[in-house]
Short mmCIF file of N, CA and C and ligand atoms in Angstrom, two decimals:
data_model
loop_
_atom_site.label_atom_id
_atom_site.label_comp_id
_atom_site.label_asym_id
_atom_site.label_seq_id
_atom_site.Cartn_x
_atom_site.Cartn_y
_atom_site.Cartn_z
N UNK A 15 20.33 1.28 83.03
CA UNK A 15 18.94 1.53 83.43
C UNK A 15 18.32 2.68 82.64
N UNK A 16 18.88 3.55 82.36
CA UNK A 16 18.82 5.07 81.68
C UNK A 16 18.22 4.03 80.21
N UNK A 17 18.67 3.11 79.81
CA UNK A 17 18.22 2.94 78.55
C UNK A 17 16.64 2.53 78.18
N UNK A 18 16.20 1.88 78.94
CA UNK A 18 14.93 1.69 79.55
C UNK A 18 13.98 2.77 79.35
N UNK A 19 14.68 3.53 80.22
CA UNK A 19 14.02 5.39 80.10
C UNK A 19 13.95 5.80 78.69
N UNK A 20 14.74 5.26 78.41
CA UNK A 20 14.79 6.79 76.88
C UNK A 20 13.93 5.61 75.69
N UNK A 21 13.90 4.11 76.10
CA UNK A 21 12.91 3.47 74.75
C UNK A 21 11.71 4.01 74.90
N UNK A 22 10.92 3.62 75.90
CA UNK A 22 9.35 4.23 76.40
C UNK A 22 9.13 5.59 75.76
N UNK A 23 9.45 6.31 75.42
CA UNK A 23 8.70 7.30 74.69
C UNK A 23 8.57 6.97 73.25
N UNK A 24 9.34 6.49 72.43
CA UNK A 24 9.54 6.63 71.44
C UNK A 24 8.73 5.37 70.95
N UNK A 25 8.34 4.09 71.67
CA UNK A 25 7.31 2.88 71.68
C UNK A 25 5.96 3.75 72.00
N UNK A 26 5.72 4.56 73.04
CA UNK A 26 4.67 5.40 72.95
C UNK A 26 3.66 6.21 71.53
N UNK A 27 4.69 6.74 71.35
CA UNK A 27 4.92 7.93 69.87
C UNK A 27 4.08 6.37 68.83
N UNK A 28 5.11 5.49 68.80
CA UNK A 28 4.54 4.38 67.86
C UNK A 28 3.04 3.70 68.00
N UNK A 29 2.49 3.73 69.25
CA UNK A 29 1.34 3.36 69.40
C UNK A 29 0.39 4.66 68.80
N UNK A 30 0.50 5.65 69.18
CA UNK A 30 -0.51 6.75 68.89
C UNK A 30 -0.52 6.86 67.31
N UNK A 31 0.53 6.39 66.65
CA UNK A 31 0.73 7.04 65.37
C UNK A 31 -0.40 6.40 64.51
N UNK A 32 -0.23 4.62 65.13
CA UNK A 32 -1.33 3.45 64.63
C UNK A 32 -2.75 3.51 65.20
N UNK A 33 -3.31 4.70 66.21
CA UNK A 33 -4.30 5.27 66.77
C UNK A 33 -4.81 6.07 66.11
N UNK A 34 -3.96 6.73 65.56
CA UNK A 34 -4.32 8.06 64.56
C UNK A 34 -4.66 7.68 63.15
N UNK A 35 -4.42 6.47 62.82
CA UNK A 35 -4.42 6.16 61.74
C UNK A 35 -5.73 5.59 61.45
N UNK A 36 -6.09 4.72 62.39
CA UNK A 36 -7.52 3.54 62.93
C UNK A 36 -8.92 4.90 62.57
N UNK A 37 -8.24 5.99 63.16
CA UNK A 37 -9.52 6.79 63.71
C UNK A 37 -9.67 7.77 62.28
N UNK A 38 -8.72 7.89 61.16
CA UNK A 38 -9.12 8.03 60.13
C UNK A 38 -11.05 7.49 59.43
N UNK A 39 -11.44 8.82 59.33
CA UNK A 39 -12.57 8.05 58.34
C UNK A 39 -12.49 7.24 57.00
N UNK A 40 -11.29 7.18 56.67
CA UNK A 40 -11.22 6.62 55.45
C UNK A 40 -10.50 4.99 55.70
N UNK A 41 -10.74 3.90 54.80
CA UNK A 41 -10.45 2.77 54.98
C UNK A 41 -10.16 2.00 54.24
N UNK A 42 -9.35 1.31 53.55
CA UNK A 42 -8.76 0.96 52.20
C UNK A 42 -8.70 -0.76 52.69
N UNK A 43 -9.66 -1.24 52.15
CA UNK A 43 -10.24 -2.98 51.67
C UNK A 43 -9.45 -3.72 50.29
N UNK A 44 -9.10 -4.84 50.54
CA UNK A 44 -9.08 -5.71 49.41
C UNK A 44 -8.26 -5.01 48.76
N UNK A 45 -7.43 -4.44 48.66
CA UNK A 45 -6.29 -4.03 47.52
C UNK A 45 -5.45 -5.11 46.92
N UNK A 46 -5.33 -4.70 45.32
CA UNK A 46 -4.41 -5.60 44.50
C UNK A 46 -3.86 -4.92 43.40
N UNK A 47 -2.95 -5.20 43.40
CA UNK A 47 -2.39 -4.47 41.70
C UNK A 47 -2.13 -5.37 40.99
N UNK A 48 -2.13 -5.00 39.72
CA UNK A 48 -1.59 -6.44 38.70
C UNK A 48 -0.89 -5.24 37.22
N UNK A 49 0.39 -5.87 36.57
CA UNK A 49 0.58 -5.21 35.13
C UNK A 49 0.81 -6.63 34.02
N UNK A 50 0.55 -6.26 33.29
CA UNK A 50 0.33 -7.30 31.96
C UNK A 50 1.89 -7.64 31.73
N UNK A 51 2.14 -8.94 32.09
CA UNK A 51 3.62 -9.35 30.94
C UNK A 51 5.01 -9.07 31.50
N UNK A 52 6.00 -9.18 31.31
CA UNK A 52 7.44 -9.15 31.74
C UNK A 52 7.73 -8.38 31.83
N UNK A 53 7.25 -7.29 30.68
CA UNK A 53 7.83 -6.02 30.07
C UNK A 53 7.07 -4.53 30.43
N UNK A 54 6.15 -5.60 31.18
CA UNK A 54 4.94 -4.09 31.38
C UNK A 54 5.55 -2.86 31.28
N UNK A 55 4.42 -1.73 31.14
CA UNK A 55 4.81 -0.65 31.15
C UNK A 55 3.80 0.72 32.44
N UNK A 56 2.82 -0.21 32.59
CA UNK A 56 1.99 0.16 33.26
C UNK A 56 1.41 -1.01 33.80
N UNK A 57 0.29 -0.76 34.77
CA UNK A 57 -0.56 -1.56 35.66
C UNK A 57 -1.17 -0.55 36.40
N UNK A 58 -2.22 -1.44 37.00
CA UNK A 58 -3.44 -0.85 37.89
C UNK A 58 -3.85 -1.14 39.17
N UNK A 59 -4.34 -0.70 40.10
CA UNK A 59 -4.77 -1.24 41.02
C UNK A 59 -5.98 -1.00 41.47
N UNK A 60 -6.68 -2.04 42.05
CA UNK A 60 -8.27 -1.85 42.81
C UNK A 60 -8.28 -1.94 44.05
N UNK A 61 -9.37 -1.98 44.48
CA UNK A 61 -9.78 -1.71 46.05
C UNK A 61 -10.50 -1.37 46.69
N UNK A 62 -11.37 -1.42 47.59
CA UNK A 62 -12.79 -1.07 48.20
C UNK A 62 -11.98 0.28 48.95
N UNK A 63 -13.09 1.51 48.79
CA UNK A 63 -12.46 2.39 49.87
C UNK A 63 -13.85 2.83 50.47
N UNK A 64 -13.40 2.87 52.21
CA UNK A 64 -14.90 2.74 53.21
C UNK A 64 -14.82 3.93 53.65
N UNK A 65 -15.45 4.73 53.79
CA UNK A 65 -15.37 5.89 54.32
C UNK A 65 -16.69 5.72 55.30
N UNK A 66 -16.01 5.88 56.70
CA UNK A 66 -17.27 5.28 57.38
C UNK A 66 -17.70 7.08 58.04
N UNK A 67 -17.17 8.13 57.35
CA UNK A 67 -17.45 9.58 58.03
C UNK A 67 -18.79 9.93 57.79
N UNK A 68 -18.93 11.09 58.56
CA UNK A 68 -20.28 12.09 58.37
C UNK A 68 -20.21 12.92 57.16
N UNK A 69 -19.26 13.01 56.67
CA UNK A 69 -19.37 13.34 55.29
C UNK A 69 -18.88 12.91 53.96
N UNK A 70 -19.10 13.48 52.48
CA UNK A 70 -18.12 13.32 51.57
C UNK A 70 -16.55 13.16 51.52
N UNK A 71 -16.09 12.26 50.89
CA UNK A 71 -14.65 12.54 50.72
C UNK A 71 -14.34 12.57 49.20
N UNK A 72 -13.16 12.57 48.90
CA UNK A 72 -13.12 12.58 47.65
C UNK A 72 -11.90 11.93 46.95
N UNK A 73 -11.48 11.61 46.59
CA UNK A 73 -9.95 10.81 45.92
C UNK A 73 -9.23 11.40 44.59
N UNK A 74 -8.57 12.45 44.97
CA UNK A 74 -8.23 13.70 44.15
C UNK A 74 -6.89 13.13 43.22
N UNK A 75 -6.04 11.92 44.11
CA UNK A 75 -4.79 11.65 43.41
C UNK A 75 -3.89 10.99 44.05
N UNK A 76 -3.29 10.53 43.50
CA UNK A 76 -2.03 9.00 43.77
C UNK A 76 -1.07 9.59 43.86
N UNK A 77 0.22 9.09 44.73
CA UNK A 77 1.79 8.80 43.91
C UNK A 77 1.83 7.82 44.14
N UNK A 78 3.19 7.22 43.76
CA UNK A 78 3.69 5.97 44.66
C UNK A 78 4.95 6.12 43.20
N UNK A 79 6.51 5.51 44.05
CA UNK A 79 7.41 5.79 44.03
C UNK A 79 7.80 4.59 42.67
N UNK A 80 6.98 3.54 42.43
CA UNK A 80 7.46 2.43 41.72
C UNK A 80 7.27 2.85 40.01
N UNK A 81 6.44 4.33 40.01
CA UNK A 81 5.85 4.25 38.56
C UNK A 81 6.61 6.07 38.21
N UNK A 82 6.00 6.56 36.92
CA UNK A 82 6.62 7.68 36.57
C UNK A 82 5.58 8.79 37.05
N UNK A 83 4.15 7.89 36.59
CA UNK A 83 3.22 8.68 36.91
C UNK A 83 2.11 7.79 37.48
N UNK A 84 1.08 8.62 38.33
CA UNK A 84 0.27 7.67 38.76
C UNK A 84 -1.17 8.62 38.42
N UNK A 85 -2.30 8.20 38.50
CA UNK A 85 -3.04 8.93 37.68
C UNK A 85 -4.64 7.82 38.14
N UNK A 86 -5.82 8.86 38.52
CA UNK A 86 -6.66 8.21 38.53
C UNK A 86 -7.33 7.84 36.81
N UNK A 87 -7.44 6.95 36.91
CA UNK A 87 -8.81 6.52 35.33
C UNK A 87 -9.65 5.41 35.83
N UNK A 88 -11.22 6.03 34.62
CA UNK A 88 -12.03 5.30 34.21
C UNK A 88 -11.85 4.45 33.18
N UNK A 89 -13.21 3.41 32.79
CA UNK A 89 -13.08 3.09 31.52
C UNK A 89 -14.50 3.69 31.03
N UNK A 90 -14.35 4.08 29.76
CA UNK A 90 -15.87 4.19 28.78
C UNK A 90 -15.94 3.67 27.72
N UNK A 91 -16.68 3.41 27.01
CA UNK A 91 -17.27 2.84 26.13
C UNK A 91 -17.32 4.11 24.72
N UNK A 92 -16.62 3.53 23.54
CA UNK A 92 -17.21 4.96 22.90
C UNK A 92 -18.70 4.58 21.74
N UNK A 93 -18.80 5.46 21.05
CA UNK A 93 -19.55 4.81 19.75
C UNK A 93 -19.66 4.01 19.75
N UNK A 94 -18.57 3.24 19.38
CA UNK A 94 -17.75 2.20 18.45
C UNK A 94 -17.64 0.60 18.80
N UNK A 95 -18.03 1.26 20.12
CA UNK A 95 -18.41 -0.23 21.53
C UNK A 95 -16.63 -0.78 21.59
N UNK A 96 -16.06 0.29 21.73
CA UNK A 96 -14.23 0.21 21.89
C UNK A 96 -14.42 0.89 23.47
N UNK A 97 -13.91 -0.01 24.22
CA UNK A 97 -13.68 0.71 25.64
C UNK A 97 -12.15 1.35 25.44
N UNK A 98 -12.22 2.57 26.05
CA UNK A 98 -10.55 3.28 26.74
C UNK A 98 -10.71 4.14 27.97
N UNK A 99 -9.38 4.18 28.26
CA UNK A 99 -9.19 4.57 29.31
C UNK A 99 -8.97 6.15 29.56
N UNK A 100 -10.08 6.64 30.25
CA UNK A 100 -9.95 7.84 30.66
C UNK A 100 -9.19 8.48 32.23
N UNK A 101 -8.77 9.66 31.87
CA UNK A 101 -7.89 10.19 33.32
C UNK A 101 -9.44 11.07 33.82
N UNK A 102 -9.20 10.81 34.94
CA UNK A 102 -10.44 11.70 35.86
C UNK A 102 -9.34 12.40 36.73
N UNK A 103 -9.66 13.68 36.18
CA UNK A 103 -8.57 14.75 36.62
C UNK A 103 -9.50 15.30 38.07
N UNK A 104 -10.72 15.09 38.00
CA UNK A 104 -11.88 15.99 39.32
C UNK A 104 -11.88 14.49 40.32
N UNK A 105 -11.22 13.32 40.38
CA UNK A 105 -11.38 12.22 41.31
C UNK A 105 -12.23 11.64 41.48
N UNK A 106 -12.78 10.92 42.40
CA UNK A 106 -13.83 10.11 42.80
C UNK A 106 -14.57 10.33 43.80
N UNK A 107 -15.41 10.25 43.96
CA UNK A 107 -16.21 11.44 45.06
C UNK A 107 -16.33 9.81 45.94
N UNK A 108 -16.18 9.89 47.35
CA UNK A 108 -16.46 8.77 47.97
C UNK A 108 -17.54 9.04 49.29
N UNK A 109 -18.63 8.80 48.89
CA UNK A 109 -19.78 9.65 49.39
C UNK A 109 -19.78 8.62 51.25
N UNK A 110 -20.62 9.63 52.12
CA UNK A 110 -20.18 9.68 53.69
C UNK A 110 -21.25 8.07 53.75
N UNK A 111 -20.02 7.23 54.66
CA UNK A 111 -20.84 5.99 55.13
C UNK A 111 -21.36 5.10 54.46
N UNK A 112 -20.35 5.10 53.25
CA UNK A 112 -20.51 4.25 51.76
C UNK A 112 -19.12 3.76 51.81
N UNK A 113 -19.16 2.57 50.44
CA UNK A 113 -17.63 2.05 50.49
C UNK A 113 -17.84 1.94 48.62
N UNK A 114 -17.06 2.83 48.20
CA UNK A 114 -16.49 2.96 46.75
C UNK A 114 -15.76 1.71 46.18
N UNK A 115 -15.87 1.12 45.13
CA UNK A 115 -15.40 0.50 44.70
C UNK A 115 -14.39 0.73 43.47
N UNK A 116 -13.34 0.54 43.46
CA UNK A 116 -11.82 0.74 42.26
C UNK A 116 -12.68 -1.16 41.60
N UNK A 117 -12.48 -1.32 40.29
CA UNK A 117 -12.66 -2.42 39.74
C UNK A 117 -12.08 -2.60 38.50
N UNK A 118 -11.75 -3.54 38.16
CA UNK A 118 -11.47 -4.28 36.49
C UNK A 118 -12.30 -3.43 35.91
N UNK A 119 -12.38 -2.72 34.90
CA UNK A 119 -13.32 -2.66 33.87
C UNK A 119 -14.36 -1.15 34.37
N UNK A 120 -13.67 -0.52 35.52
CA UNK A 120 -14.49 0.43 35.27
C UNK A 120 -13.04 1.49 36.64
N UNK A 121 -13.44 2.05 37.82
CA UNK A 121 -12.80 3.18 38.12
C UNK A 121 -10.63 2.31 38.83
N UNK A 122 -9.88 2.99 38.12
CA UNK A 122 -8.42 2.57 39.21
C UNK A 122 -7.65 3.31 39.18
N UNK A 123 -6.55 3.02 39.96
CA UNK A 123 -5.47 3.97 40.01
C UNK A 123 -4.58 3.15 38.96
N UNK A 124 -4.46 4.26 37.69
CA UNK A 124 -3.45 3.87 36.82
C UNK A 124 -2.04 3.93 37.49
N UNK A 125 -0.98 3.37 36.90
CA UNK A 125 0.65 3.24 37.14
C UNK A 125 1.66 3.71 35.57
N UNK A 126 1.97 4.58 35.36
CA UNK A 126 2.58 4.89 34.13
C UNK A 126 3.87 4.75 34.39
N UNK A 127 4.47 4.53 33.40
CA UNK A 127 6.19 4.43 33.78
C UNK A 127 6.60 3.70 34.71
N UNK A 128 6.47 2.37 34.47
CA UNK A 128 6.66 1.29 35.55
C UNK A 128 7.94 1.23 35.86
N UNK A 129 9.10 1.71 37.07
CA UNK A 129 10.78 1.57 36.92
C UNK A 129 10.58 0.25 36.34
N UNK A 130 9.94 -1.16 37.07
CA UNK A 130 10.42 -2.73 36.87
C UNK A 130 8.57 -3.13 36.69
N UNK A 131 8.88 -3.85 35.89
CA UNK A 131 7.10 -4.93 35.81
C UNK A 131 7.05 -5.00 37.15
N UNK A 132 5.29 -5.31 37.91
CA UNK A 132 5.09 -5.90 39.29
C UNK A 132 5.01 -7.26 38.99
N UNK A 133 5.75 -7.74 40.43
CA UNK A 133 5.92 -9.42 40.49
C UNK A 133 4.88 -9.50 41.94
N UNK A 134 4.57 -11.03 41.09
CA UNK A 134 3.78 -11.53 42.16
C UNK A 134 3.60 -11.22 43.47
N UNK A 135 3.13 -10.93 44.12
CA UNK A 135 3.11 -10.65 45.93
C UNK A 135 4.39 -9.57 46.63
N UNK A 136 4.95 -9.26 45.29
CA UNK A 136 5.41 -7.46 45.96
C UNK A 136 4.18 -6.75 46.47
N UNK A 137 5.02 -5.87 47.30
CA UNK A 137 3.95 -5.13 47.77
C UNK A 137 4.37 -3.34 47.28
N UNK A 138 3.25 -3.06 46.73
CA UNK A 138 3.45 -1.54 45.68
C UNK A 138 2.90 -0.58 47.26
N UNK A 139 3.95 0.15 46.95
CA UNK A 139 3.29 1.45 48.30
C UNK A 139 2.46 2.87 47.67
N UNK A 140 1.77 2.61 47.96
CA UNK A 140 0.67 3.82 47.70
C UNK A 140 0.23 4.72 48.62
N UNK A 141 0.80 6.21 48.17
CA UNK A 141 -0.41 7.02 49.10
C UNK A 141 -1.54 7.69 48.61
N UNK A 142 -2.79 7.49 48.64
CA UNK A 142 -3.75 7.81 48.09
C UNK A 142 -3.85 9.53 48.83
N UNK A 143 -4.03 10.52 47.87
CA UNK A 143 -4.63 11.58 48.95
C UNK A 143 -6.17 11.94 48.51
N UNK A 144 -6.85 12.13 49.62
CA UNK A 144 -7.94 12.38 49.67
C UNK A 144 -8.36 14.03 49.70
N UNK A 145 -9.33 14.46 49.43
CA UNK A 145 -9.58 15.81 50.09
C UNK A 145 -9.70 16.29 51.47
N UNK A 146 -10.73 15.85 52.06
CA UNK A 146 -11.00 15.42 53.82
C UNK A 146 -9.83 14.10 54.51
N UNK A 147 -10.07 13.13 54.24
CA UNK A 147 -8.70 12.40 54.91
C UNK A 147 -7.33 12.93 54.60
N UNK A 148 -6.97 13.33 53.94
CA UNK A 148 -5.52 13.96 53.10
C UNK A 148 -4.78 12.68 52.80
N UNK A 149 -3.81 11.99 52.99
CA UNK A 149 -2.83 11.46 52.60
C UNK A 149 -3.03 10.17 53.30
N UNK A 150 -3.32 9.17 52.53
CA UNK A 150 -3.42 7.85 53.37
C UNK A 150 -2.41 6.96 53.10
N UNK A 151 -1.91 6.27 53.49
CA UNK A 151 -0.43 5.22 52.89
C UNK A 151 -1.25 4.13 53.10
N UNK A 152 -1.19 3.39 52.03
CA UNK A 152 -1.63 1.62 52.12
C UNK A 152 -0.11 0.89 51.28
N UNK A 153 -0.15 -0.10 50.85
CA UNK A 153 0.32 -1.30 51.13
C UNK A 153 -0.19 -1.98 49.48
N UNK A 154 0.06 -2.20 48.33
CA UNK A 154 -0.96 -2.87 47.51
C UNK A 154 -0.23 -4.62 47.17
N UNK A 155 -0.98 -5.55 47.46
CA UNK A 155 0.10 -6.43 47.19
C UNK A 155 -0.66 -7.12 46.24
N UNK A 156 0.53 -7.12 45.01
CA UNK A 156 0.20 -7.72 43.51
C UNK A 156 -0.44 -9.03 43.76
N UNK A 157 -1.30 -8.96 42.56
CA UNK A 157 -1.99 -10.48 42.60
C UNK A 157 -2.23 -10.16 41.14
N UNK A 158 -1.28 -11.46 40.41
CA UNK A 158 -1.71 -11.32 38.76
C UNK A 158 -2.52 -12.54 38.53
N UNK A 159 -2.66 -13.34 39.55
CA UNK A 159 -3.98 -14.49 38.80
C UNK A 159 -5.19 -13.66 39.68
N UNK A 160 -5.03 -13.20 40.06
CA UNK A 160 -6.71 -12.71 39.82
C UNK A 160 -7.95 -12.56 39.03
N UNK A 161 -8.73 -12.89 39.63
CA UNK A 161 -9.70 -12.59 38.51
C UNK A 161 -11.10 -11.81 38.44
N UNK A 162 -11.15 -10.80 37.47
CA UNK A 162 -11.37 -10.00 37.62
C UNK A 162 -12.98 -9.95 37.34
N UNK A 163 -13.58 -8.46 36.67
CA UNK A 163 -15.26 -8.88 36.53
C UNK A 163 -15.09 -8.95 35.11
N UNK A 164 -16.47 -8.93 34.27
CA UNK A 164 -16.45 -9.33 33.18
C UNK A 164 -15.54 -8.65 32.11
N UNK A 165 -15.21 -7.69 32.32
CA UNK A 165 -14.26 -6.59 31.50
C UNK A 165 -12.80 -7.08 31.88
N UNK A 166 -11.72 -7.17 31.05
CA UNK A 166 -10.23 -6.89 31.42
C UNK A 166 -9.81 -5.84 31.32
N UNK A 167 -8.53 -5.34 32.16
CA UNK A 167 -8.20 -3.98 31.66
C UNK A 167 -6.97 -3.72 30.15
CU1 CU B 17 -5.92 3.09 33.26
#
């Protein structure tokens, strides 16, 4: 009977944790990662992020355990009409009661030093940290037929 007793807290603890999480202002939509080829060496991922708060947030920086480095970038355009990829070391400002968009061809979370290429419908673990939300854990699950906007990466 004693055993009964001692589950109930710890099923408790588990509900609040997924309470605490809901009531986050920050909200991570549509995520996908994809890397080029067998051999990749890198890949990227996108994603709507909702910030349904009263204020600014901001998206300062990645890890996640599958790559060497993880790293926010843009893309720009130079002269030359050659797009590359820039690191945005100051983040993404994700302004209050707006939903930011990560896309093909313009803001993502780079993946450097891939341990293994991503396969289809793995799921890459990411914690995004924010400035105001701090540390969010999502879930990214690869999708390489996707298709993307007019730009590839
Ligand atoms: Cu990149």
């Amino acid at each position: 009977m004693t055993f009964k007793f001692k589950l109930l807290p710890s099923l408790a603890l588990a509900a609040f944790a997924t309470t605490a999480f809901a009531d986050s202002a920050i909200k991570v939509d549509d995520a996908y990662a994809r890397s080029t080829g067998k051999h990749a060496k890198a890949g990227a991922a996108f994603m709507m992020i909702v910030n349904s708060g009263d204020s600014d947030d901001r998206l300062i920086g990645a890890t996640s355990d599958v790559a060497g480095r993880v790293e926010l970038h843009t893309h720009e355009v130079d002269d030359n009409g050659v797009a590359k990829m820039i690191h945005v070391e100051e983040g993404f400002v994700i302004p209050a009661g707006a939903t930011y968009t990560l896309e093909r061809g313009g803001d993502h979370v780079m993946f450097m030093g891939l341990n293994q290429p991503f396969e289809q419908d793995q799921k890459i673990p990411v914690t995004l940290i924010f400035e105001q939300a701090g540390e969010v854990e999502i879930e990214v699950p690869v999708d390489l037929d996707r298709k993307g906007g007019a730009h590839s990466h």
